[in-house]
Coordinates of C-alpha atoms in Angstrom, one line a residue:
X1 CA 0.0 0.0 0.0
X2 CA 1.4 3.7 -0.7
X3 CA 1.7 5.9 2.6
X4 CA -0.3 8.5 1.0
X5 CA -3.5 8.3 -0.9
X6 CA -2.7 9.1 -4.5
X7 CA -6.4 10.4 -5.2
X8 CA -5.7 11.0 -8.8
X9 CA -4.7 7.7 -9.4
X10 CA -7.8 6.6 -7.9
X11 CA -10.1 8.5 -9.9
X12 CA -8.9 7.6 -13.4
X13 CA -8.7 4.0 -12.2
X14 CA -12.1 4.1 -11.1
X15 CA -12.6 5.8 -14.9
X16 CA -11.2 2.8 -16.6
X17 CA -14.1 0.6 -14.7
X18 CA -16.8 3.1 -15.9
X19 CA -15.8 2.7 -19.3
X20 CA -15.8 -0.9 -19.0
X21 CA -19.6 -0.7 -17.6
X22 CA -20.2 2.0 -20.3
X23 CA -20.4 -1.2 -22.9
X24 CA -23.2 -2.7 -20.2
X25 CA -25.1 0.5 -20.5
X26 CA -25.0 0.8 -24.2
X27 CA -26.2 -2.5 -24.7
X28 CA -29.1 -1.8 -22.1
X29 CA -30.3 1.0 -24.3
X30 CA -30.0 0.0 -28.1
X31 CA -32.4 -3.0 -26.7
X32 CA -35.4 -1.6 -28.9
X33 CA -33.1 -0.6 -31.3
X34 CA -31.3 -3.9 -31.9
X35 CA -34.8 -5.8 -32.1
X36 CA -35.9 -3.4 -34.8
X37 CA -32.5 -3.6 -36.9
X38 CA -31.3 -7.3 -36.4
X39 CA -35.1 -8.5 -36.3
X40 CA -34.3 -9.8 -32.9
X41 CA -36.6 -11.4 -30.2
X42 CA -36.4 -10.1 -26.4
X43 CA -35.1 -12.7 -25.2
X44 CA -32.5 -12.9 -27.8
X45 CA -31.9 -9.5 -27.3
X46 CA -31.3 -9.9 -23.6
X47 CA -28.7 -11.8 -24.1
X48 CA -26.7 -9.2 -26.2
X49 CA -26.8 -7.6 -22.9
X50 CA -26.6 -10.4 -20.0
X51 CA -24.2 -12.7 -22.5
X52 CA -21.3 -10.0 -21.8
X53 CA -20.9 -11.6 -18.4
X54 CA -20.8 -14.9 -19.8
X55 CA -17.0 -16.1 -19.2
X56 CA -16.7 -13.7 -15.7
X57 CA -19.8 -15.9 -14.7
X58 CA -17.5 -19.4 -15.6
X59 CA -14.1 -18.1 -15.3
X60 CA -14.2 -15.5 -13.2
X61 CA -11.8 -16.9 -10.4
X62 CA -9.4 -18.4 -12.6
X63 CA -9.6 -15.1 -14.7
X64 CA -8.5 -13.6 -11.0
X65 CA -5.6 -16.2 -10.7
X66 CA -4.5 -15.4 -14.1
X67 CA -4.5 -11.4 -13.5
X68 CA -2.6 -12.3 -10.5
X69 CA 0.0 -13.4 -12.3
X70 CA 0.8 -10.0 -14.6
X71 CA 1.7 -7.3 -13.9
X72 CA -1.4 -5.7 -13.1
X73 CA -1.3 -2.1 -15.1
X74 CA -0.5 -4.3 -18.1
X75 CA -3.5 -6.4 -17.4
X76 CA -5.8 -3.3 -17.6
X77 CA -4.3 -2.1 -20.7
X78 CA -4.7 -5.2 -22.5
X79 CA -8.3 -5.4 -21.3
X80 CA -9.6 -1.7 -22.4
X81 CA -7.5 -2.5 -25.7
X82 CA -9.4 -5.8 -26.1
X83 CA -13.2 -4.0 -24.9
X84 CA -12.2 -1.5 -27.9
X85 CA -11.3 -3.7 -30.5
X86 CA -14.2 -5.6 -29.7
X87 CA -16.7 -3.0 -29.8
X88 CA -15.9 -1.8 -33.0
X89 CA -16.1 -5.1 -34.4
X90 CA -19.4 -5.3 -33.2
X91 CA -20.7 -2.4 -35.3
X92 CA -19.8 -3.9 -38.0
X93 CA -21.8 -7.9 -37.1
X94 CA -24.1 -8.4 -39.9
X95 CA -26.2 -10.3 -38.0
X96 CA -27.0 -11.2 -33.8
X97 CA -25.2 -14.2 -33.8
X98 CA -22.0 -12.4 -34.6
X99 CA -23.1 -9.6 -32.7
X100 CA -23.1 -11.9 -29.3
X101 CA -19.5 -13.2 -30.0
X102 CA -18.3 -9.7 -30.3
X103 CA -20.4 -9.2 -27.0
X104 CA -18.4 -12.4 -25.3
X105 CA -14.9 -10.8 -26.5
X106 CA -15.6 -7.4 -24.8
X107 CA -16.5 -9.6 -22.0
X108 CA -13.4 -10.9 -21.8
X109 CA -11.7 -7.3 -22.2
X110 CA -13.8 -6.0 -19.2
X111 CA -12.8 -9.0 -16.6
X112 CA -9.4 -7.8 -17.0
X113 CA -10.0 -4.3 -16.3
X114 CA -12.6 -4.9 -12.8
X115 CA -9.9 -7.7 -12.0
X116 CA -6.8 -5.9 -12.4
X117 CA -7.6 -2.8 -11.0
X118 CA -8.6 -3.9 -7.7
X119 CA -4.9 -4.7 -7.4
X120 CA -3.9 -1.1 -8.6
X121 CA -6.4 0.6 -5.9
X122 CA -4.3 -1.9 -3.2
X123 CA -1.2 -0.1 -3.9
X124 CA -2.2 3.7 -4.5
X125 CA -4.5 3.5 -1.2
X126 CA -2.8 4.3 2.6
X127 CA -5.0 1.7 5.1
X128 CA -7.0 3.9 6.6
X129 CA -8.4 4.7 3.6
X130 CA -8.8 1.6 1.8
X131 CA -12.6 0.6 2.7
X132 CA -13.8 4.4 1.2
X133 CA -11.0 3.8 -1.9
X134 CA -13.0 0.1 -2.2
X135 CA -16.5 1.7 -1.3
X136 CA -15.6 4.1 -4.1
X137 CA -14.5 1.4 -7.0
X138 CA -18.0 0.2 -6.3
X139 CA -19.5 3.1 -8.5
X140 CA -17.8 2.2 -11.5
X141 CA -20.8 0.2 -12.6
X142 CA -23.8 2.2 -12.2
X143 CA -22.4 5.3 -13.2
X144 CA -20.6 3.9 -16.0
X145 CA -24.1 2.0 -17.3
X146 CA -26.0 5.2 -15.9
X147 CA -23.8 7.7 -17.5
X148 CA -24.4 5.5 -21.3
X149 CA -27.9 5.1 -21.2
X150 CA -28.2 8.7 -20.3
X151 CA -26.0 9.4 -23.4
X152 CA -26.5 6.7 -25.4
X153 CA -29.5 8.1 -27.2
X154 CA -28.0 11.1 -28.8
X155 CA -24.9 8.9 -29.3
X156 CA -27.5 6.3 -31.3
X157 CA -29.0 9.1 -33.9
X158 CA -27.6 7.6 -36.7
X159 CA -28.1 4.1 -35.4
X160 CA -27.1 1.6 -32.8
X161 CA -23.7 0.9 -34.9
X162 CA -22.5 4.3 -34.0
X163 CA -23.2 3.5 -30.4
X164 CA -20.6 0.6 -30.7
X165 CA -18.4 2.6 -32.9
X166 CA -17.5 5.5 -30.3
X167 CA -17.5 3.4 -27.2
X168 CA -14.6 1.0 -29.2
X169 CA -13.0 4.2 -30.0
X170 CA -13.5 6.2 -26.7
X171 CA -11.6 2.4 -24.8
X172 CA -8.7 2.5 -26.9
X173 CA -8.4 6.2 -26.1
X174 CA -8.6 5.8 -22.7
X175 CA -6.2 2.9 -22.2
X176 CA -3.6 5.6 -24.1
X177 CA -4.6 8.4 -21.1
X178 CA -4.5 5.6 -18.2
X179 CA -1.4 4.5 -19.0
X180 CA 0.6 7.9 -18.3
X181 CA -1.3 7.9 -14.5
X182 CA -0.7 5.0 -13.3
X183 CA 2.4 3.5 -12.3
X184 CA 3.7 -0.3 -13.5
X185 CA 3.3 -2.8 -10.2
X186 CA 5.4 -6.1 -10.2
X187 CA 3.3 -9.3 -9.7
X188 CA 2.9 -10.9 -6.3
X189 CA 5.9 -14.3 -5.6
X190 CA 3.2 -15.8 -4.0
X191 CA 1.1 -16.4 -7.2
X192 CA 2.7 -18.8 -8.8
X193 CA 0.8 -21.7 -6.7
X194 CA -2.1 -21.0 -8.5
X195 CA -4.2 -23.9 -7.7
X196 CA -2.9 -23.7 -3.9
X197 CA -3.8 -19.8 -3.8
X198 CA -7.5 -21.2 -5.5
X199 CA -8.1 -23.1 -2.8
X200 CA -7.3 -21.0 -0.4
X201 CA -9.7 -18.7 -1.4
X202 CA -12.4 -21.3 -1.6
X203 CA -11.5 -22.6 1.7
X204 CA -12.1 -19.1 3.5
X205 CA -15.2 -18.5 5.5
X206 CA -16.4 -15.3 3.3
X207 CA -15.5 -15.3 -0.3
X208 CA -17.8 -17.7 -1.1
X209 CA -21.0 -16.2 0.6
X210 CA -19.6 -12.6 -1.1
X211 CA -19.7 -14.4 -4.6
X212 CA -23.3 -15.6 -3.9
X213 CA -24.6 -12.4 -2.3
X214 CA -22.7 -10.6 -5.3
X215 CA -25.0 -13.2 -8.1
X216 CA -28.7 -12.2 -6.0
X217 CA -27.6 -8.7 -6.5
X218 CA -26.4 -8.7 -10.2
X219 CA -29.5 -10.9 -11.0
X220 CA -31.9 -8.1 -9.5
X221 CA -29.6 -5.2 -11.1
X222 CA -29.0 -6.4 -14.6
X223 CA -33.0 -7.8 -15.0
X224 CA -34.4 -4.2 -14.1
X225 CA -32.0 -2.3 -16.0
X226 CA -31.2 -4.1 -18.2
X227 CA -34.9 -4.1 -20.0
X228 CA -36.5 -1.0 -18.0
X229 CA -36.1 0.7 -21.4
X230 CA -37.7 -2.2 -23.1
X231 CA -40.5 -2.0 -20.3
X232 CA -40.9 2.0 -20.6
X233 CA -41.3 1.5 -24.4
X234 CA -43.2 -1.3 -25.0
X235 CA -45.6 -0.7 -22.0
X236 CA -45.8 2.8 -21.1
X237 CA -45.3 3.8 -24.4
X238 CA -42.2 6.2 -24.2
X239 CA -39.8 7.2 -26.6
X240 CA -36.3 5.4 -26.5
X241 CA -34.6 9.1 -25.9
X242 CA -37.2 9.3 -22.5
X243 CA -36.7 5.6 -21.8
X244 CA -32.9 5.9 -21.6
X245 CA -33.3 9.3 -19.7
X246 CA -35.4 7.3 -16.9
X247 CA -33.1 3.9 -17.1
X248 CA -30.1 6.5 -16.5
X249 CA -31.0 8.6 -13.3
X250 CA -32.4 5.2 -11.9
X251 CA -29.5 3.6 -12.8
X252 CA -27.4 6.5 -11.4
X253 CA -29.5 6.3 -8.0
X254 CA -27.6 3.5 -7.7
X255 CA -24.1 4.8 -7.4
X256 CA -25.4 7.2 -4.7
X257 CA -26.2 3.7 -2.6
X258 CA -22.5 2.7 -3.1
X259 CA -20.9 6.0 -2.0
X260 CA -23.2 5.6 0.7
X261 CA -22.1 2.4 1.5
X262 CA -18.4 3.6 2.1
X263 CA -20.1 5.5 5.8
X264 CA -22.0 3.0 6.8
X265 CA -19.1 0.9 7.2
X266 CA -16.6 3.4 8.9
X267 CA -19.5 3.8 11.4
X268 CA -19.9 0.1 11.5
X269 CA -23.1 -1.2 9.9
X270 CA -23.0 -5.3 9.8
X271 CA -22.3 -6.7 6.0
X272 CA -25.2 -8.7 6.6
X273 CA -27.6 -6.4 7.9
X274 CA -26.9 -4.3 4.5
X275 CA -27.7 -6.8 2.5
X276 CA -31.0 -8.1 4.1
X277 CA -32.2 -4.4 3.8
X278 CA -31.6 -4.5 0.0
X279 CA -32.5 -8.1 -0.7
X280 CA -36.4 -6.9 1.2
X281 CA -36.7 -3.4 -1.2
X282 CA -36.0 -5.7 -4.2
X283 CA -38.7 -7.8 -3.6
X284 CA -41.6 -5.3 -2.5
X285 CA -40.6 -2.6 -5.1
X286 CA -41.5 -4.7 -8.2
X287 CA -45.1 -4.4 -7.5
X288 CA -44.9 -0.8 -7.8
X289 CA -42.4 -0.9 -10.5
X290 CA -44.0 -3.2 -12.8
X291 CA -47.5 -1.7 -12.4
X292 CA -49.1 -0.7 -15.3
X293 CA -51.5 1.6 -13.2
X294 CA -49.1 4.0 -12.1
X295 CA -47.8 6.7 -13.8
X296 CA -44.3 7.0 -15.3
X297 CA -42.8 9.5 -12.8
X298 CA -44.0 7.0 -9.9
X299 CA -42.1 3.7 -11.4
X300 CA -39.1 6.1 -11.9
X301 CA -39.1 7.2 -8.1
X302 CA -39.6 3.8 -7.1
X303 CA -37.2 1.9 -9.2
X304 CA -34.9 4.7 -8.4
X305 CA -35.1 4.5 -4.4
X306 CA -34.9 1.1 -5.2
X307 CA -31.9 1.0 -6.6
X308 CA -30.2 3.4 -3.9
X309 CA -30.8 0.6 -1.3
X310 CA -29.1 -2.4 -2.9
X311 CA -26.6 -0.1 -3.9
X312 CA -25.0 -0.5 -0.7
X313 CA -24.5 -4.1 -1.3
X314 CA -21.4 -4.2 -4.2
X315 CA -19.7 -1.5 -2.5
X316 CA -19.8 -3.4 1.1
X317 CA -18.8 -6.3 -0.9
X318 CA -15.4 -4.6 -2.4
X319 CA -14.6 -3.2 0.8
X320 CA -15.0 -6.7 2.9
X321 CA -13.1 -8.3 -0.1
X322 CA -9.7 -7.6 1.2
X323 CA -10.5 -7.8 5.0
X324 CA -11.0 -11.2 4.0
X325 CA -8.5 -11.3 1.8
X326 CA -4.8 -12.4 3.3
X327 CA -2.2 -11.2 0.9
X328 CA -2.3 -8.6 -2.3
X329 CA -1.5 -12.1 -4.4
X330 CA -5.1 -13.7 -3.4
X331 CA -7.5 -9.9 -3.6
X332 CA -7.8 -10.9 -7.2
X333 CA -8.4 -14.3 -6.7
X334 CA -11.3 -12.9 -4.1
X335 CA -12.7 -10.2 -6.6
X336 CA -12.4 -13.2 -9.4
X337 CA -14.7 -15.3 -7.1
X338 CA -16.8 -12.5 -6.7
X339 CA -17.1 -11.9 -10.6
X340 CA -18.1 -15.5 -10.6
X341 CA -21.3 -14.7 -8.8
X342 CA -21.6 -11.0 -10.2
X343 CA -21.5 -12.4 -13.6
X344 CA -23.8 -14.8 -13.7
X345 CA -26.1 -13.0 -12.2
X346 CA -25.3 -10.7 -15.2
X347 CA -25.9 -13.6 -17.8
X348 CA -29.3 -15.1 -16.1
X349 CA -31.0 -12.1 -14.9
X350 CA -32.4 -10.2 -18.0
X351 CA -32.8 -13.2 -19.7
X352 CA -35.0 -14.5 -16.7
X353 CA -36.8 -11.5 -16.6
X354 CA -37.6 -11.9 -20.2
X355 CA -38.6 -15.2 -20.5
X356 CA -40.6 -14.1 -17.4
X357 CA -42.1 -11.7 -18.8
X358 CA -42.9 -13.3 -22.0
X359 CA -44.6 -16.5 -20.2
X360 CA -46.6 -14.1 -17.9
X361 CA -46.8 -10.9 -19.0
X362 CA -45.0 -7.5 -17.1
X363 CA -47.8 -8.4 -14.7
X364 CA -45.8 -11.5 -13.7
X365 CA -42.2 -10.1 -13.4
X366 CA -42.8 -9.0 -9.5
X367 CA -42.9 -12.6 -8.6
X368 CA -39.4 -13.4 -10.0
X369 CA -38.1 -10.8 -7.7
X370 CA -40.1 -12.0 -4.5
X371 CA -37.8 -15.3 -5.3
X372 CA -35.4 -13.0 -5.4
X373 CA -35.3 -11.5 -2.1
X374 CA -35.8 -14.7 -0.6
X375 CA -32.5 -16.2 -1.7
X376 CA -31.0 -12.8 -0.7
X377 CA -32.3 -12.8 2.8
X378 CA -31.0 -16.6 3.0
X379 CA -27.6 -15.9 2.0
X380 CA -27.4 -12.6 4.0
X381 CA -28.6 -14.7 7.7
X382 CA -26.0 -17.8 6.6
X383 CA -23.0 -14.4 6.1
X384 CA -24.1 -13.1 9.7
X385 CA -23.5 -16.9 10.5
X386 CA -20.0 -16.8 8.9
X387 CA -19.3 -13.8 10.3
X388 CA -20.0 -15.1 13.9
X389 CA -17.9 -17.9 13.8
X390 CA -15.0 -16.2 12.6
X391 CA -15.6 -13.3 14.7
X392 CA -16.9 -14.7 18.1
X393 CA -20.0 -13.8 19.6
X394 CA -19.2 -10.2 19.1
X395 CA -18.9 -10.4 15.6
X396 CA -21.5 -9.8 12.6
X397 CA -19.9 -7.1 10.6

């Protein structure tokens, strides 16, 4: 760890992971658009968006061991290189098929940027600043998705191929500026016992319960934002432009619950406590948010305050991560495990949701998130378990 802070650092680190989540985001909104170009289905077309999550949610902790071994500014350079490359090839698929192996590759491009620079925040932030640096990384996602659906309209004029041609162009730009802030790091000894470092990651008390907590979430996250837009157009009958403006600032409500999060564990809020709160709002809110009685501005608040809550989940996740983690050489390995979980809820939620939705009807989707908070409330009560026994009777944080 540095003895100082080095804040800049941290930003344009933090920047790299938004512009990993910006190719989330984009994919969110050219939903509509994508159907009406590539003759799509929804449920094919939720997979353009939950697919890019595809190898974290198989590979994620052997992606970690394998980022554990590089050096890890190299690591993120190769990843925004690959999400770029990626992208613009995808502007250029003919058809869906091709479209969703361009989708896998920037998959691949964006594990190695939210895997590597985990590693980077460990050495630019003192300790006693490391849980608010960690609570902070949590934002990357919801304002970078935020941040592109909220732009990703005007970006989309000409068509949804122009969406995928700046982002390519706007990651190979910015792995170009990242490069002259951050410093090179040599890789941890300890990594070359791969399959020993695995296990020991596996064997721990937490990282598996973080992974699991991490899926519930990412399920829940990735099924409502991922086709809100879809739901605003084909239901309440917006435009795309007011769709993505509504998808955004919900979407963006969410980073507000991660910066939160970063508080309420300096004051000492219980890991498990957090989550329970979340996992409860997710289930109740769908009622509201999937109504087709209430009025637009009413869903928005709702999905919105929604979202604020289980924001707090991810970013108490990141900031546990090291606590439980016992060396620099297995973080990755943790955050790897973590993308394991996070992923696949990435992949299953909006295609869930969609198949949900077109079995039952929006009227059915609130039931799907009922299941959700139960297996959320389960694996919160079996942390605060975890947490006991490692703790003592005293523990639960």
């Amino acid at each position: 760890m540095s003895a100082q802070t080095r804040w800049g650092a941290v930003a344009a680190l933090i920047a790299a992971g938004m512009v990993g989540a910006f190719q989330i985001g984009k994919a969110a909104i050219a939903v509509p658009l994508l159907q009406q170009d590539l003759g799509l289905s929804l449920v094919f077309a939720s997979w353009i968006v939950g697919a890019f999550g595809a190898l974290g949610a198989i590979f994620g902790i052997f992606a970690g061991t394998v980022v554990a071994m590089f050096e890890p500014r190299r690591t993120l350079l190769v990843g925004l290189c690959v999400t770029g490359l990626a992208s613009i090839a995808g502007a250029l698929a003919p058809d869906g098929a091709t479209l969703l192996a361009t989708r896998i590759a920037e998959g691949c491009g964006y594990l190695a940027v939210v895997l590597s620079v985990p590693r980077l925040l460990h050495t630019v932030a003192r300790p006693s600043d490391s849980d608010r640096v960690f609570a902070c990384w949590g934002v990357y996602l919801p304002a970078g998705s935020a941040l592109m659906m909220l732009l990703g309209p005007l970006i989309a004029a000409p068509g949804w191929r122009m969406l995928w041609l700046v982002n390519g162009v706007l990651a190979l730009a910015y792995a170009a500026a990242v490069a002259r802030v951050v410093a090179a790091q040599p890789p941890a000894a300890e990594t070359t016992r791969a399959l020993t470092n695995i296990a020991r990651v596996i064997r721990a008390p937490g990282p598996l319960l973080l992974a699991t907590i991490f899926g519930i979430y990412t399920f829940h996250y990735f099924a409502l934002t991922g086709l809100l837009p879809a739901l605003l157009v084909d239901r309440l009958g917006l435009g795309i432009a007011a769709a993505g403006m509504v998808s955004a600032l919900t979407a963006l409500a969410n980073g507000i619950g991660n910066l939160l999060a970063g508080a309420l564990i300096r004051m000492g809020a219980p890991l498990w406590a957090v989550a329970a709160a979340g996992f409860v709002v997710m289930g109740i809110s769908g009622f509201a948010i999937f109504s087709s009685q209430l009025p637009v501005v009413v869903i928005a608040t709702v999905a919105a305050a929604t979202l604020v809550i289980s924001g707090l989940i991810p970013a108490s996740i990141f900031a546990a991560a090291p606590r439980l983690t016992a060396s620099a050489a297995l973080l990755s390995i943790t955050i790897g495990l973590a993308m394991n979980g996070s992923n696949l809820g990435q992949l299953l939620g909006p295609v869930a949701l969609a198949a949900f939705v077109q079995r039952f009807g929006w009227d059915g989707a609130p039931f799907l998130f009922v299941g959700v908070m139960v297996a959320g409330l389960a694996a919160a009560m079996t942390l605060r378990a975890v947490l006991r026994r490692a703790n003592g009777p005293a523990g639960g944080t």
